[in-house]
Amino acid sequence: MARLVATELEAAWGRPVVIENRAGANATLATDMVAKAAPDGYTLLCAANNHVMNPAIYTNLPYHAADSFAPVGMIATSPNVLWTGASQPFNTLADAVAAAKARPGELGFATTGNGGNGHFGGETLQRATGITLMHIPYRGTAPAMQDVLAGRVPLFMQTLVGAIGAYRGGQIKPLVVFGPDRAPDLPNVPTMAELGFEAPDSGVWYGLLAPAGTPAALIQRMGRDLEMVSKNTAFQEKLRTQASVTTFLGPADFAARIRTDLPRWAAVAQAAGMRLE
């Protein structure tokens, strides 16, 4: 996502936009670096919504997810989906729920790690449906997918963007979509709300954040440029190939979304006992 956005912003700004990967600790290392950067518009964070989930599970973050940043804009989203292997007997969410109720705590769901979108999605699924599953965290998508495809783990909670390749290859089946709307790539798969369940949107969003103190005029200008990118038809088509859709929010609305998301995920983490050091 960062590379797609950077390419468009380079054209808009007439100067190079350099991608610097700072991996580790659910993106908190990169986030802390940007929080401490000069507020001059030259250092931005390409954030996903682990930005608002991390404060719910880490006990002592060196920054504040809202106060340490000036939101520039949200650019795209991709929903969380509950998947199962193609050889598994489940074809609907009701099938999986029935199996889980028959064997409480035995049915496993894979995720790409503790405290990520999949983990939060799995916890909200259990709360909404009244079932108890076994969380099986992996170090990334590849090892989790490997065990799901091999039939060693029956369920996989993963964003659409992270599983679209295996789905298009016929290796996994979608059971339900988390989020407000059906996914364009999965038009026949219902949402949790359509099935009568209340569950917050645990799918991924992507956006740009600047350090707090960045001049408001500069934030507004960058926000307008990001909105222009979001309206670019070619950019929207590139997003669709990655199972993501343009979902633009300007600086003020993105800031409001962040402040709304923070207590929502804190409540989920507290209820599920989710905590990382």
mmCIF file of C-alpha atoms in Angstrom:
data_model
loop_
_atom_site.group_PDB
_atom_site.id
_atom_site.type_symbol
_atom_site.label_atom_id
_atom_site.label_comp_id
_atom_site.label_asym_id
_atom_site.label_seq_id
_atom_site.Cartn_x
_atom_site.Cartn_y
_atom_site.Cartn_z
ATOM 1 C CA MET A 1 0.000 0.000 0.000
ATOM 2 C CA ALA A 2 2.802 2.404 0.874
ATOM 3 C CA ARG A 3 4.430 1.852 -2.502
ATOM 4 C CA LEU A 4 1.182 2.410 -4.399
ATOM 5 C CA VAL A 5 0.525 5.663 -2.551
ATOM 6 C CA ALA A 6 4.147 6.809 -2.809
ATOM 7 C CA THR A 7 4.141 6.426 -6.585
ATOM 8 C CA GLU A 8 1.079 8.658 -6.866
ATOM 9 C CA LEU A 9 2.380 11.253 -4.418
ATOM 10 C CA GLU A 10 5.709 11.450 -6.228
ATOM 11 C CA ALA A 11 3.820 12.517 -9.333
ATOM 12 C CA ALA A 12 1.761 15.055 -7.373
ATOM 13 C CA TRP A 13 4.702 16.541 -5.481
ATOM 14 C CA GLY A 14 7.352 16.366 -8.185
ATOM 15 C CA ARG A 15 9.925 14.882 -5.836
ATOM 16 C CA PRO A 16 10.843 11.372 -4.709
ATOM 17 C CA VAL A 17 9.002 9.657 -1.868
ATOM 18 C CA VAL A 18 11.259 7.114 -0.178
ATOM 19 C CA ILE A 19 9.836 3.998 1.506
ATOM 20 C CA GLU A 20 11.713 3.014 4.647
ATOM 21 C CA ASN A 21 10.686 -0.280 6.246
ATOM 22 C CA ARG A 22 10.978 -0.421 10.039
ATOM 23 C CA ALA A 23 9.685 -3.860 10.941
ATOM 24 C CA GLY A 24 9.063 -5.180 14.440
ATOM 25 C CA ALA A 25 6.660 -5.314 17.364
ATOM 26 C CA ASN A 26 3.428 -4.976 15.375
ATOM 27 C CA ALA A 27 4.707 -1.784 13.696
ATOM 28 C CA THR A 28 5.277 0.002 17.003
ATOM 29 C CA LEU A 29 8.983 0.584 16.221
ATOM 30 C CA ALA A 30 8.189 2.438 12.995
ATOM 31 C CA THR A 31 5.361 4.298 14.686
ATOM 32 C CA ASP A 32 7.607 5.500 17.503
ATOM 33 C CA MET A 33 10.210 6.696 15.007
ATOM 34 C CA VAL A 34 7.655 8.826 13.186
ATOM 35 C CA ALA A 35 6.187 10.139 16.446
ATOM 36 C CA LYS A 36 9.640 11.510 17.329
ATOM 37 C CA ALA A 37 10.426 12.867 13.832
ATOM 38 C CA ALA A 38 10.544 16.569 13.016
ATOM 39 C CA PRO A 39 7.007 17.884 12.297
ATOM 40 C CA ASP A 40 7.976 19.308 8.920
ATOM 41 C CA GLY A 41 5.994 17.066 6.565
ATOM 42 C CA TYR A 42 9.045 15.137 5.383
ATOM 43 C CA THR A 43 8.453 12.046 7.535
ATOM 44 C CA LEU A 44 5.095 10.278 7.403
ATOM 45 C CA LEU A 45 3.807 6.974 8.706
ATOM 46 C CA CYS A 46 1.916 4.642 6.403
ATOM 47 C CA ALA A 47 -0.251 3.144 9.117
ATOM 48 C CA ALA A 48 -2.664 0.261 9.224
ATOM 49 C CA ASN A 49 -5.249 -0.187 11.927
ATOM 50 C CA ASN A 50 -2.883 -2.104 14.175
ATOM 51 C CA HIS A 51 -2.140 1.528 15.076
ATOM 52 C CA VAL A 52 -5.380 1.599 17.089
ATOM 53 C CA MET A 53 -5.192 -2.032 18.234
ATOM 54 C CA ASN A 54 -1.653 -1.905 19.655
ATOM 55 C CA PRO A 55 -2.517 0.437 22.555
ATOM 56 C CA ALA A 56 -5.066 -2.154 23.713
ATOM 57 C CA ILE A 57 -2.474 -4.920 24.080
ATOM 58 C CA TYR A 58 0.905 -3.290 24.765
ATOM 59 C CA THR A 59 1.381 -2.126 28.326
ATOM 60 C CA ASN A 60 3.846 0.725 27.824
ATOM 61 C CA LEU A 61 3.969 2.278 24.364
ATOM 62 C CA PRO A 62 6.375 5.250 24.039
ATOM 63 C CA TYR A 63 3.817 7.319 22.105
ATOM 64 C CA HIS A 64 0.087 8.068 22.136
ATOM 65 C CA ALA A 65 -1.793 6.723 19.120
ATOM 66 C CA ALA A 66 -3.929 9.866 18.837
ATOM 67 C CA ASP A 67 -2.078 12.729 20.526
ATOM 68 C CA SER A 68 1.373 11.993 19.044
ATOM 69 C CA PHE A 69 0.186 12.310 15.440
ATOM 70 C CA ALA A 70 -1.551 14.596 12.977
ATOM 71 C CA PRO A 71 -3.686 12.425 10.666
ATOM 72 C CA VAL A 72 -3.331 13.223 6.960
ATOM 73 C CA GLY A 73 -5.957 10.865 5.607
ATOM 74 C CA MET A 74 -7.246 7.320 5.347
ATOM 75 C CA ILE A 75 -6.903 5.874 1.864
ATOM 76 C CA ALA A 76 -8.180 2.284 1.646
ATOM 77 C CA THR A 77 -9.736 -0.681 3.451
ATOM 78 C CA SER A 78 -9.868 -4.466 3.164
ATOM 79 C CA PRO A 79 -12.241 -6.520 5.341
ATOM 80 C CA ASN A 80 -11.474 -9.332 7.731
ATOM 81 C CA VAL A 81 -12.832 -12.688 6.591
ATOM 82 C CA LEU A 82 -13.284 -16.037 8.321
ATOM 83 C CA TRP A 83 -11.827 -18.672 5.989
ATOM 84 C CA THR A 84 -11.646 -22.443 5.971
ATOM 85 C CA GLY A 85 -9.636 -24.874 3.877
ATOM 86 C CA ALA A 86 -11.205 -26.112 0.645
ATOM 87 C CA SER A 87 -11.303 -29.667 2.009
ATOM 88 C CA GLN A 88 -13.017 -28.712 5.264
ATOM 89 C CA PRO A 89 -16.726 -29.596 5.730
ATOM 90 C CA PHE A 90 -17.776 -26.017 6.562
ATOM 91 C CA ASN A 91 -19.555 -24.041 3.859
ATOM 92 C CA THR A 92 -21.252 -21.389 6.005
ATOM 93 C CA LEU A 93 -20.647 -19.617 9.288
ATOM 94 C CA ALA A 94 -23.496 -21.668 10.760
ATOM 95 C CA ASP A 95 -21.556 -24.856 9.958
ATOM 96 C CA ALA A 96 -18.498 -23.615 11.833
ATOM 97 C CA VAL A 97 -20.540 -22.345 14.781
ATOM 98 C CA ALA A 98 -22.331 -25.680 15.102
ATOM 99 C CA ALA A 99 -19.016 -27.559 15.099
ATOM 100 C CA ALA A 100 -17.555 -25.190 17.687
ATOM 101 C CA LYS A 101 -20.552 -25.594 19.981
ATOM 102 C CA ALA A 102 -20.277 -29.376 19.683
ATOM 103 C CA ARG A 103 -16.596 -29.223 20.706
ATOM 104 C CA PRO A 104 -16.068 -26.106 22.851
ATOM 105 C CA GLY A 105 -12.479 -24.895 22.845
ATOM 106 C CA GLU A 106 -11.269 -27.560 20.420
ATOM 107 C CA LEU A 107 -11.818 -25.934 17.040
ATOM 108 C CA GLY A 108 -8.759 -23.888 16.143
ATOM 109 C CA PHE A 109 -8.475 -20.644 14.218
ATOM 110 C CA ALA A 110 -5.159 -19.532 12.768
ATOM 111 C CA THR A 111 -3.986 -15.915 12.717
ATOM 112 C CA THR A 112 -0.824 -14.151 11.651
ATOM 113 C CA GLY A 113 0.098 -13.388 15.267
ATOM 114 C CA ASN A 114 -1.012 -12.250 18.687
ATOM 115 C CA GLY A 115 -2.644 -8.836 18.750
ATOM 116 C CA GLY A 116 -3.263 -8.483 15.015
ATOM 117 C CA ASN A 117 -6.421 -8.061 12.960
ATOM 118 C CA GLY A 118 -7.028 -11.797 12.911
ATOM 119 C CA HIS A 119 -6.707 -12.123 16.681
ATOM 120 C CA PHE A 120 -9.141 -9.270 17.305
ATOM 121 C CA GLY A 121 -11.479 -10.622 14.643
ATOM 122 C CA GLY A 122 -11.471 -14.065 16.222
ATOM 123 C CA GLU A 123 -12.229 -12.666 19.663
ATOM 124 C CA THR A 124 -15.161 -10.610 18.368
ATOM 125 C CA LEU A 125 -16.437 -13.663 16.446
ATOM 126 C CA GLN A 126 -16.497 -15.713 19.629
ATOM 127 C CA ARG A 127 -18.261 -12.974 21.589
ATOM 128 C CA ALA A 128 -20.850 -12.432 18.868
ATOM 129 C CA THR A 129 -21.720 -16.097 18.308
ATOM 130 C CA GLY A 130 -21.251 -17.450 21.823
ATOM 131 C CA ILE A 131 -18.633 -20.022 20.841
ATOM 132 C CA THR A 132 -15.186 -20.848 22.225
ATOM 133 C CA LEU A 133 -12.350 -21.397 19.773
ATOM 134 C CA MET A 134 -8.656 -22.168 20.164
ATOM 135 C CA HIS A 135 -6.442 -19.305 18.971
ATOM 136 C CA ILE A 136 -3.374 -20.515 17.070
ATOM 137 C CA PRO A 137 -1.039 -17.585 16.277
ATOM 138 C CA TYR A 138 1.666 -17.856 13.616
ATOM 139 C CA ARG A 139 4.594 -15.658 12.632
ATOM 140 C CA GLY A 140 3.049 -14.319 9.454
ATOM 141 C CA THR A 141 0.665 -15.301 6.688
ATOM 142 C CA ALA A 142 2.756 -17.977 4.956
ATOM 143 C CA PRO A 143 3.102 -20.466 7.853
ATOM 144 C CA ALA A 144 -0.520 -19.938 8.913
ATOM 145 C CA MET A 145 -1.775 -20.517 5.386
ATOM 146 C CA GLN A 146 0.409 -23.616 5.044
ATOM 147 C CA ASP A 147 -1.244 -25.310 8.010
ATOM 148 C CA VAL A 148 -4.736 -24.241 6.926
ATOM 149 C CA LEU A 149 -4.201 -25.662 3.440
ATOM 150 C CA ALA A 150 -2.784 -28.875 4.919
ATOM 151 C CA GLY A 151 -5.910 -29.262 7.063
ATOM 152 C CA ARG A 152 -4.042 -29.008 10.363
ATOM 153 C CA VAL A 153 -6.079 -25.924 11.403
ATOM 154 C CA PRO A 154 -9.731 -25.746 10.307
ATOM 155 C CA LEU A 155 -10.303 -21.974 10.413
ATOM 156 C CA PHE A 156 -8.292 -18.914 9.415
ATOM 157 C CA MET A 157 -9.103 -15.339 10.404
ATOM 158 C CA GLN A 158 -7.361 -13.159 7.853
ATOM 159 C CA THR A 159 -7.966 -9.982 5.888
ATOM 160 C CA LEU A 160 -9.141 -10.341 2.320
ATOM 161 C CA VAL A 161 -6.002 -8.661 1.029
ATOM 162 C CA GLY A 162 -3.876 -11.238 2.869
ATOM 163 C CA ALA A 163 -5.752 -14.294 1.585
ATOM 164 C CA ILE A 164 -6.955 -13.286 -1.854
ATOM 165 C CA GLY A 165 -4.301 -15.302 -3.691
ATOM 166 C CA ALA A 166 -5.252 -18.596 -2.028
ATOM 167 C CA TYR A 167 -8.941 -17.837 -2.552
ATOM 168 C CA ARG A 168 -8.491 -17.115 -6.236
ATOM 169 C CA GLY A 169 -6.573 -20.393 -6.470
ATOM 170 C CA GLY A 170 -9.499 -22.306 -4.981
ATOM 171 C CA GLN A 171 -7.536 -23.355 -1.895
ATOM 172 C CA ILE A 172 -9.715 -21.732 0.771
ATOM 173 C CA LYS A 173 -13.398 -20.903 1.251
ATOM 174 C CA PRO A 174 -14.832 -17.708 2.790
ATOM 175 C CA LEU A 175 -17.529 -18.151 5.438
ATOM 176 C CA VAL A 176 -18.343 -14.613 6.555
ATOM 177 C CA VAL A 177 -17.132 -11.048 6.020
ATOM 178 C CA PHE A 178 -16.492 -8.582 8.844
ATOM 179 C CA GLY A 179 -17.260 -4.972 8.004
ATOM 180 C CA PRO A 180 -20.233 -2.851 7.011
ATOM 181 C CA ASP A 181 -20.622 -4.128 3.441
ATOM 182 C CA ARG A 182 -20.093 -7.207 1.319
ATOM 183 C CA ALA A 183 -16.684 -7.367 -0.314
ATOM 184 C CA PRO A 184 -16.611 -6.805 -4.087
ATOM 185 C CA ASP A 185 -14.379 -9.869 -4.450
ATOM 186 C CA LEU A 186 -16.844 -11.974 -2.412
ATOM 187 C CA PRO A 187 -20.283 -10.806 -3.581
ATOM 188 C CA ASN A 188 -22.047 -13.995 -2.403
ATOM 189 C CA VAL A 189 -20.538 -14.050 1.086
ATOM 190 C CA PRO A 190 -22.683 -12.413 3.806
ATOM 191 C CA THR A 191 -21.464 -10.003 6.448
ATOM 192 C CA MET A 192 -21.750 -10.642 10.168
ATOM 193 C CA ALA A 193 -24.480 -7.996 10.345
ATOM 194 C CA GLU A 194 -26.498 -9.690 7.607
ATOM 195 C CA LEU A 195 -26.433 -12.892 9.651
ATOM 196 C CA GLY A 196 -27.709 -11.047 12.710
ATOM 197 C CA PHE A 197 -24.457 -10.701 14.652
ATOM 198 C CA GLU A 198 -22.959 -7.522 16.056
ATOM 199 C CA ALA A 199 -19.196 -7.374 15.605
ATOM 200 C CA PRO A 200 -16.955 -4.329 15.115
ATOM 201 C CA ASP A 201 -15.146 -3.905 11.817
ATOM 202 C CA SER A 202 -11.804 -5.684 12.376
ATOM 203 C CA GLY A 203 -10.709 -5.381 8.761
ATOM 204 C CA VAL A 204 -7.630 -3.377 7.892
ATOM 205 C CA TRP A 205 -7.563 0.305 7.043
ATOM 206 C CA TYR A 206 -4.572 2.166 5.632
ATOM 207 C CA GLY A 207 -3.732 5.819 6.105
ATOM 208 C CA LEU A 208 -0.993 8.416 6.453
ATOM 209 C CA LEU A 209 -0.021 10.081 9.724
ATOM 210 C CA ALA A 210 2.380 12.945 10.347
ATOM 211 C CA PRO A 211 4.048 13.797 13.671
ATOM 212 C CA ALA A 212 2.020 15.969 16.014
ATOM 213 C CA GLY A 213 2.832 19.635 15.559
ATOM 214 C CA THR A 214 3.008 19.484 11.770
ATOM 215 C CA PRO A 215 1.530 22.799 10.549
ATOM 216 C CA ALA A 216 -2.204 22.549 9.947
ATOM 217 C CA ALA A 217 -1.928 24.148 6.513
ATOM 218 C CA LEU A 218 0.570 21.488 5.463
ATOM 219 C CA ILE A 219 -1.666 18.706 6.786
ATOM 220 C CA GLN A 220 -4.607 20.084 4.813
ATOM 221 C CA ARG A 221 -2.529 20.336 1.648
ATOM 222 C CA MET A 222 -1.249 16.771 1.955
ATOM 223 C CA GLY A 223 -4.781 15.626 2.745
ATOM 224 C CA ARG A 224 -6.064 17.198 -0.466
ATOM 225 C CA ASP A 225 -3.265 15.537 -2.423
ATOM 226 C CA LEU A 226 -4.113 12.172 -0.873
ATOM 227 C CA GLU A 227 -7.773 12.683 -1.753
ATOM 228 C CA MET A 228 -6.741 13.378 -5.330
ATOM 229 C CA VAL A 229 -4.842 10.077 -5.328
ATOM 230 C CA SER A 230 -7.915 8.264 -4.025
ATOM 231 C CA LYS A 231 -9.983 9.569 -6.944
ATOM 232 C CA ASN A 232 -7.468 8.400 -9.536
ATOM 233 C CA THR A 233 -9.108 5.614 -11.553
ATOM 234 C CA ALA A 234 -5.807 3.844 -12.230
ATOM 235 C CA PHE A 235 -4.997 3.867 -8.500
ATOM 236 C CA GLN A 236 -8.427 2.444 -7.679
ATOM 237 C CA GLU A 237 -7.880 -0.363 -10.191
ATOM 238 C CA LYS A 238 -4.520 -1.201 -8.602
ATOM 239 C CA LEU A 239 -6.227 -1.398 -5.216
ATOM 240 C CA ARG A 240 -8.850 -3.772 -6.592
ATOM 241 C CA THR A 241 -6.151 -6.194 -7.746
ATOM 242 C CA GLN A 242 -5.043 -6.311 -4.107
ATOM 243 C CA ALA A 243 -8.570 -6.884 -2.775
ATOM 244 C CA SER A 244 -8.744 -3.382 -1.295
ATOM 245 C CA VAL A 245 -11.112 -0.520 -1.997
ATOM 246 C CA THR A 246 -10.664 3.232 -1.855
ATOM 247 C CA THR A 247 -12.144 4.560 1.380
ATOM 248 C CA PHE A 248 -10.986 8.139 1.803
ATOM 249 C CA LEU A 249 -11.250 10.132 5.009
ATOM 250 C CA GLY A 250 -9.746 13.602 5.296
ATOM 251 C CA PRO A 251 -7.640 14.787 8.249
ATOM 252 C CA ALA A 252 -10.508 15.612 10.616
ATOM 253 C CA ASP A 253 -12.596 12.536 9.831
ATOM 254 C CA PHE A 254 -9.556 10.250 10.022
ATOM 255 C CA ALA A 255 -8.648 11.725 13.412
ATOM 256 C CA ALA A 256 -12.202 11.059 14.588
ATOM 257 C CA ARG A 257 -12.022 7.462 13.323
ATOM 258 C CA ILE A 258 -8.807 6.869 15.270
ATOM 259 C CA ARG A 259 -10.281 8.257 18.490
ATOM 260 C CA THR A 260 -13.409 6.111 18.027
ATOM 261 C CA ASP A 261 -11.419 2.947 17.323
ATOM 262 C CA LEU A 262 -9.109 3.206 20.339
ATOM 263 C CA PRO A 263 -11.692 2.560 23.115
ATOM 264 C CA ARG A 264 -13.497 -0.003 20.943
ATOM 265 C CA TRP A 265 -10.458 -2.273 20.688
ATOM 266 C CA ALA A 266 -9.433 -1.589 24.275
ATOM 267 C CA ALA A 267 -12.791 -3.022 25.376
ATOM 268 C CA VAL A 268 -12.351 -6.122 23.196
ATOM 269 C CA ALA A 269 -8.832 -6.726 24.509
ATOM 270 C CA GLN A 270 -9.902 -6.295 28.116
ATOM 271 C CA ALA A 271 -12.821 -8.688 27.766
ATOM 272 C CA ALA A 272 -10.631 -11.321 26.082
ATOM 273 C CA GLY A 273 -7.628 -10.856 28.359
ATOM 274 C CA MET A 274 -5.370 -9.914 25.412
ATOM 275 C CA ARG A 275 -2.044 -8.451 26.588
ATOM 276 C CA LEU A 276 1.499 -8.208 25.217
ATOM 277 C CA GLU A 277 4.641 -6.863 26.896
#
